[in-house]
Amino acid sequence: MPKPRKLYKYNLLKVFDDILKTFKQPVKFTKIIRKFEELDLSHEAIIALLTEVNANDFTPLNSFIMNKNKLFLKLYMHIAPNYLENEKMTEMLTKPNKFGFNPLQQALKTGDLDIIRDLLLKLNENLSASEIKHELLLKNFAGYNSLHQVCQNNSLEAVKIYIDFVKNTIGSDAPYILHTLAHDHANSGNTPKPRRSNRDYIFLLSLLNNLKKDPPLKSATPDIEISDPIQLLPTGLV
C-alpha cells in the first residue's frame, strides 16, 4: 500500500525556509525549485499553500511583496502557474488584503524596482487590458490608488516604469487612465504627489501636472489590446 502524502501543515514561508536550510551555502534558483518539486506533498496541499490567506487577508504573494522577500517572490511566481488554474492565478495577483491594498499597490509602495518589474510582468501575462485598468484605478480603504502609492516611494525610476507599463498595456486609453489617476483624491483630500524629501520632487511634480492636463479627444477607433511582451525597463518620460 503506498505511503500517504503529507497534508498541508504550515504556510509557504515555512516551506521555503525549510528548503533553504537544507543548503549550506548560496544555491542556484533551479536547485531550490527542484527541491520544492521533490517535496512529499499532494497537488491539493501545494494549491492550499499557494492560496492560503491569513487573518489580515494576506496571501503568500502579498506577504512576500510587503516584506520585500525577492527570492520567495520569484519562487512563488515560478511555481504558482504550474499548479493554479488561470482564474485562480488571476485572483492571487489581484486579491486585496484587509486594508484594501491589492498586490500592485503593495509592490509600488515598496519602491523596489525588481519587485515592481516582476509583478508588472505577471500582471501583463495573466490579465486583460480591462482587468489591468481595474487594478490601476482600485483604491484602498484610505482612498489611495496605484499612482498615489508609486509617487510616495521616492523613486523616480519606479514612476517611469509605472507610466511605461500603463502606456504599453492599455494602449490608447492610457492618457485618460493616467489623467483620472492624477486627479483622484484620497480620503485625506490629497491627489497623488511626491514627498518633499524626494530629490526629484520638482521633476516629479512637473510630471504629475502634465498628467493632469486634459488628454486629447479620443478617436472613434477601437482600442487594440497589446499582447506582445512588454519591456519594463524605463524608456524615458511621457
Tab-separated table of C-alpha atoms in Angstrom:
chain	number	residue	atom	x	y	z
A	1	MET	CA	0.000	0.000	0.000
A	2	PRO	CA	1.507	3.398	-0.990
A	3	LYS	CA	2.590	5.720	1.783
A	4	PRO	CA	0.059	8.598	2.227
A	5	ARG	CA	1.377	12.010	1.279
A	6	LYS	CA	1.886	14.711	3.847
A	7	LEU	CA	-1.027	17.022	4.442
A	8	TYR	CA	-0.877	20.805	4.347
A	9	LYS	CA	0.728	21.557	7.730
A	10	TYR	CA	2.225	25.031	7.590
A	11	ASN	CA	2.472	28.094	5.423
A	12	LEU	CA	4.521	28.622	2.290
A	13	LEU	CA	7.040	30.862	4.051
A	14	LYS	CA	7.908	27.963	6.392
A	15	VAL	CA	8.175	25.567	3.451
A	16	PHE	CA	10.585	27.850	1.584
A	17	ASP	CA	12.576	28.470	4.767
A	18	ASP	CA	12.918	24.745	5.388
A	19	ILE	CA	14.130	24.186	1.834
A	20	LEU	CA	16.798	26.877	2.125
A	21	LYS	CA	18.023	25.363	5.399
A	22	THR	CA	18.910	22.159	3.554
A	23	PHE	CA	21.616	24.038	1.661
A	24	LYS	CA	24.798	25.068	3.480
A	25	GLN	CA	25.682	27.844	1.047
A	26	PRO	CA	24.008	30.058	-1.570
A	27	VAL	CA	22.492	27.859	-4.229
A	28	LYS	CA	21.143	28.237	-7.741
A	29	PHE	CA	17.478	29.113	-8.152
A	30	THR	CA	16.853	25.965	-10.205
A	31	LYS	CA	18.054	23.750	-7.334
A	32	ILE	CA	15.586	25.373	-4.954
A	33	ILE	CA	12.774	24.770	-7.453
A	34	ARG	CA	13.832	21.134	-7.840
A	35	LYS	CA	13.855	20.705	-4.051
A	36	PHE	CA	10.307	22.071	-3.845
A	37	GLU	CA	9.139	19.705	-6.567
A	38	GLU	CA	10.624	16.775	-4.638
A	39	LEU	CA	8.554	17.532	-1.520
A	40	ASP	CA	6.194	14.751	-0.497
A	41	LEU	CA	3.105	16.941	-0.848
A	42	SER	CA	-0.086	16.267	-2.762
A	43	HIS	CA	-1.225	18.554	-5.567
A	44	GLU	CA	-4.082	19.749	-3.344
A	45	ALA	CA	-1.687	20.545	-0.486
A	46	ILE	CA	0.502	22.656	-2.758
A	47	ILE	CA	-2.512	24.579	-4.034
A	48	ALA	CA	-3.512	25.207	-0.411
A	49	LEU	CA	-0.024	26.546	0.334
A	50	LEU	CA	-0.095	28.860	-2.688
A	51	THR	CA	-3.547	30.281	-1.954
A	52	GLU	CA	-3.734	30.421	1.837
A	53	VAL	CA	-4.993	33.649	3.403
A	54	ASN	CA	-4.041	34.822	6.892
A	55	ALA	CA	-6.115	36.828	9.380
A	56	ASN	CA	-5.366	40.084	7.535
A	57	ASP	CA	-6.318	38.604	4.154
A	58	PHE	CA	-2.674	38.448	3.090
A	59	THR	CA	-1.943	35.769	0.522
A	60	PRO	CA	1.646	34.437	0.293
A	61	LEU	CA	2.129	36.774	-2.673
A	62	ASN	CA	1.012	39.802	-0.648
A	63	SER	CA	3.269	38.816	2.243
A	64	PHE	CA	6.370	38.279	0.110
A	65	ILE	CA	5.857	41.663	-1.561
A	66	MET	CA	5.230	43.537	1.689
A	67	ASN	CA	8.343	42.036	3.311
A	68	LYS	CA	10.447	42.655	0.172
A	69	ASN	CA	11.363	38.978	0.076
A	70	LYS	CA	12.587	38.912	-3.524
A	71	LEU	CA	13.732	35.296	-3.576
A	72	PHE	CA	10.479	33.908	-2.198
A	73	LEU	CA	8.513	36.182	-4.534
A	74	LYS	CA	10.425	34.802	-7.536
A	75	LEU	CA	9.860	31.259	-6.291
A	76	TYR	CA	6.129	31.938	-5.986
A	77	MET	CA	5.925	33.492	-9.460
A	78	HIS	CA	7.703	30.471	-10.932
A	79	ILE	CA	5.823	27.751	-9.040
A	80	ALA	CA	2.255	29.073	-8.838
A	81	PRO	CA	1.402	28.952	-12.586
A	82	ASN	CA	2.297	25.246	-12.615
A	83	TYR	CA	-0.396	24.432	-10.046
A	84	LEU	CA	-3.080	27.128	-10.259
A	85	GLU	CA	-5.704	27.467	-12.944
A	86	ASN	CA	-5.697	30.779	-14.812
A	87	GLU	CA	-8.690	32.090	-12.880
A	88	LYS	CA	-7.107	31.273	-9.505
A	89	MET	CA	-3.760	32.764	-10.577
A	90	THR	CA	-5.546	35.971	-11.562
A	91	GLU	CA	-7.247	36.008	-8.171
A	92	MET	CA	-3.890	35.738	-6.381
A	93	LEU	CA	-2.442	38.570	-8.497
A	94	THR	CA	-5.345	40.893	-7.702
A	95	LYS	CA	-6.692	39.926	-4.263
A	96	PRO	CA	-6.676	42.908	-1.861
A	97	ASN	CA	-5.675	42.456	1.757
A	98	LYS	CA	-7.715	43.513	4.789
A	99	PHE	CA	-6.675	47.136	4.248
A	100	GLY	CA	-7.681	47.224	0.571
A	101	PHE	CA	-4.163	47.000	-0.884
A	102	ASN	CA	-4.012	44.849	-3.996
A	103	PRO	CA	-0.608	43.329	-4.895
A	104	LEU	CA	0.017	46.137	-7.402
A	105	GLN	CA	-0.344	48.826	-4.734
A	106	GLN	CA	1.738	46.789	-2.306
A	107	ALA	CA	4.556	46.402	-4.866
A	108	LEU	CA	4.515	50.077	-5.863
A	109	LYS	CA	4.597	51.100	-2.215
A	110	THR	CA	7.875	49.207	-1.665
A	111	GLY	CA	9.711	51.271	-4.283
A	112	ASP	CA	11.788	48.184	-5.069
A	113	LEU	CA	12.355	48.128	-8.834
A	114	ASP	CA	12.870	44.354	-9.038
A	115	ILE	CA	9.641	43.629	-7.179
A	116	ILE	CA	7.721	46.161	-9.272
A	117	ARG	CA	9.039	44.740	-12.542
A	118	ASP	CA	8.354	41.136	-11.508
A	119	LEU	CA	4.756	41.874	-10.587
A	120	LEU	CA	4.034	44.031	-13.651
A	121	LEU	CA	5.302	41.269	-15.918
A	122	LYS	CA	2.959	38.751	-14.257
A	123	LEU	CA	0.010	41.145	-14.487
A	124	ASN	CA	0.699	41.622	-18.187
A	125	GLU	CA	0.914	37.859	-18.722
A	126	ASN	CA	-2.277	36.985	-16.842
A	127	LEU	CA	-4.681	39.941	-17.009
A	128	SER	CA	-6.606	41.532	-19.865
A	129	ALA	CA	-6.335	45.265	-20.566
A	130	SER	CA	-9.690	45.884	-18.852
A	131	GLU	CA	-8.597	43.912	-15.773
A	132	ILE	CA	-5.356	45.914	-15.604
A	133	LYS	CA	-7.365	49.156	-15.781
A	134	HIS	CA	-9.395	47.977	-12.796
A	135	GLU	CA	-6.256	47.231	-10.772
A	136	LEU	CA	-4.750	50.617	-11.639
A	137	LEU	CA	-7.872	52.518	-10.591
A	138	LEU	CA	-8.640	50.465	-7.477
A	139	LYS	CA	-8.487	52.424	-4.210
A	140	ASN	CA	-7.509	51.023	-0.843
A	141	PHE	CA	-9.554	51.795	2.247
A	142	ALA	CA	-7.669	55.078	2.745
A	143	GLY	CA	-8.659	56.123	-0.764
A	144	TYR	CA	-5.200	55.778	-2.327
A	145	ASN	CA	-4.847	54.480	-5.878
A	146	SER	CA	-1.808	52.967	-7.589
A	147	LEU	CA	-0.421	56.355	-8.682
A	148	HIS	CA	-0.620	57.610	-5.085
A	149	GLN	CA	1.468	54.644	-3.999
A	150	VAL	CA	4.211	54.890	-6.603
A	151	CYS	CA	4.600	58.645	-6.025
A	152	GLN	CA	5.137	58.143	-2.301
A	153	ASN	CA	8.092	55.758	-2.527
A	154	ASN	CA	10.704	58.381	-3.510
A	155	SER	CA	11.789	56.517	-6.661
A	156	LEU	CA	11.765	58.368	-9.957
A	157	GLU	CA	12.638	55.136	-11.772
A	158	ALA	CA	9.604	53.414	-10.239
A	159	VAL	CA	7.318	56.181	-11.514
A	160	LYS	CA	8.826	55.901	-15.002
A	161	ILE	CA	8.382	52.115	-15.031
A	162	TYR	CA	4.776	52.522	-13.858
A	163	ILE	CA	3.898	55.054	-16.570
A	164	ASP	CA	5.566	52.959	-19.273
A	165	PHE	CA	3.588	49.931	-18.077
A	166	VAL	CA	0.289	51.839	-18.304
A	167	LYS	CA	1.105	53.113	-21.793
A	168	ASN	CA	2.254	49.717	-23.080
A	169	THR	CA	-0.596	47.606	-21.704
A	170	ILE	CA	-3.780	49.617	-22.183
A	171	GLY	CA	-2.964	51.393	-25.430
A	172	SER	CA	-4.936	54.485	-26.427
A	173	ASP	CA	-6.794	54.593	-23.100
A	174	ALA	CA	-3.530	55.286	-21.227
A	175	PRO	CA	-3.741	59.131	-21.266
A	176	TYR	CA	-7.279	59.015	-19.871
A	177	ILE	CA	-6.451	56.474	-17.168
A	178	LEU	CA	-3.362	58.451	-16.085
A	179	HIS	CA	-5.379	61.681	-16.151
A	180	THR	CA	-8.057	60.100	-13.944
A	181	LEU	CA	-5.476	58.701	-11.513
A	182	ALA	CA	-3.648	62.051	-11.258
A	183	HIS	CA	-6.881	63.872	-10.334
A	184	ASP	CA	-8.100	61.215	-7.907
A	185	HIS	CA	-8.453	62.298	-4.265
A	186	ALA	CA	-7.666	60.050	-1.323
A	187	ASN	CA	-9.822	60.202	1.808
A	188	SER	CA	-7.414	62.847	3.109
A	189	GLY	CA	-8.200	65.011	0.090
A	190	ASN	CA	-4.740	64.597	-1.437
A	191	THR	CA	-4.140	63.846	-5.092
A	192	PRO	CA	-1.018	61.823	-5.991
A	193	LYS	CA	2.153	63.752	-5.255
A	194	PRO	CA	5.787	63.020	-4.331
A	195	ARG	CA	7.267	63.560	-0.902
A	196	ARG	CA	9.060	66.889	-0.492
A	197	SER	CA	12.111	64.980	0.755
A	198	ASN	CA	12.476	63.390	-2.678
A	199	ARG	CA	15.485	64.831	-4.518
A	200	ASP	CA	13.435	64.650	-7.727
A	201	TYR	CA	10.459	66.412	-6.126
A	202	ILE	CA	10.238	69.286	-8.629
A	203	PHE	CA	10.695	66.987	-11.609
A	204	LEU	CA	8.022	64.552	-10.382
A	205	LEU	CA	5.641	67.388	-9.567
A	206	SER	CA	6.020	68.687	-13.123
A	207	LEU	CA	5.390	65.192	-14.476
A	208	LEU	CA	2.209	64.836	-12.418
A	209	ASN	CA	0.997	68.262	-13.544
A	210	ASN	CA	1.414	67.097	-17.152
A	211	LEU	CA	-0.687	64.029	-16.399
A	212	LYS	CA	-3.409	66.303	-15.013
A	213	LYS	CA	-3.710	68.227	-18.270
A	214	ASP	CA	-6.733	67.341	-20.382
A	215	PRO	CA	-5.805	64.480	-22.741
A	216	PRO	CA	-6.535	64.800	-26.474
A	217	LEU	CA	-10.025	63.968	-27.662
A	218	LYS	CA	-10.445	60.229	-28.014
A	219	SER	CA	-10.775	58.944	-31.570
A	220	ALA	CA	-13.571	56.647	-32.637
A	221	THR	CA	-11.047	53.926	-33.454
A	222	PRO	CA	-11.486	50.984	-31.052
A	223	ASP	CA	-8.628	50.047	-28.770
A	224	ILE	CA	-6.364	47.223	-29.855
A	225	GLU	CA	-5.230	45.143	-26.904
A	226	ILE	CA	-1.465	44.734	-26.813
A	227	SER	CA	-0.442	41.104	-26.492
A	228	ASP	CA	3.300	41.275	-27.117
A	229	PRO	CA	5.560	41.015	-24.060
A	230	ILE	CA	6.208	44.466	-22.662
A	231	GLN	CA	9.583	45.963	-21.956
A	232	LEU	CA	9.540	47.152	-18.378
A	233	LEU	CA	12.928	48.831	-18.396
A	234	PRO	CA	12.419	52.608	-18.229
A	235	THR	CA	12.368	54.129	-21.696
A	236	GLY	CA	12.046	57.785	-20.754
A	237	LEU	CA	9.285	60.057	-19.634
A	238	VAL	CA	5.977	60.640	-21.340
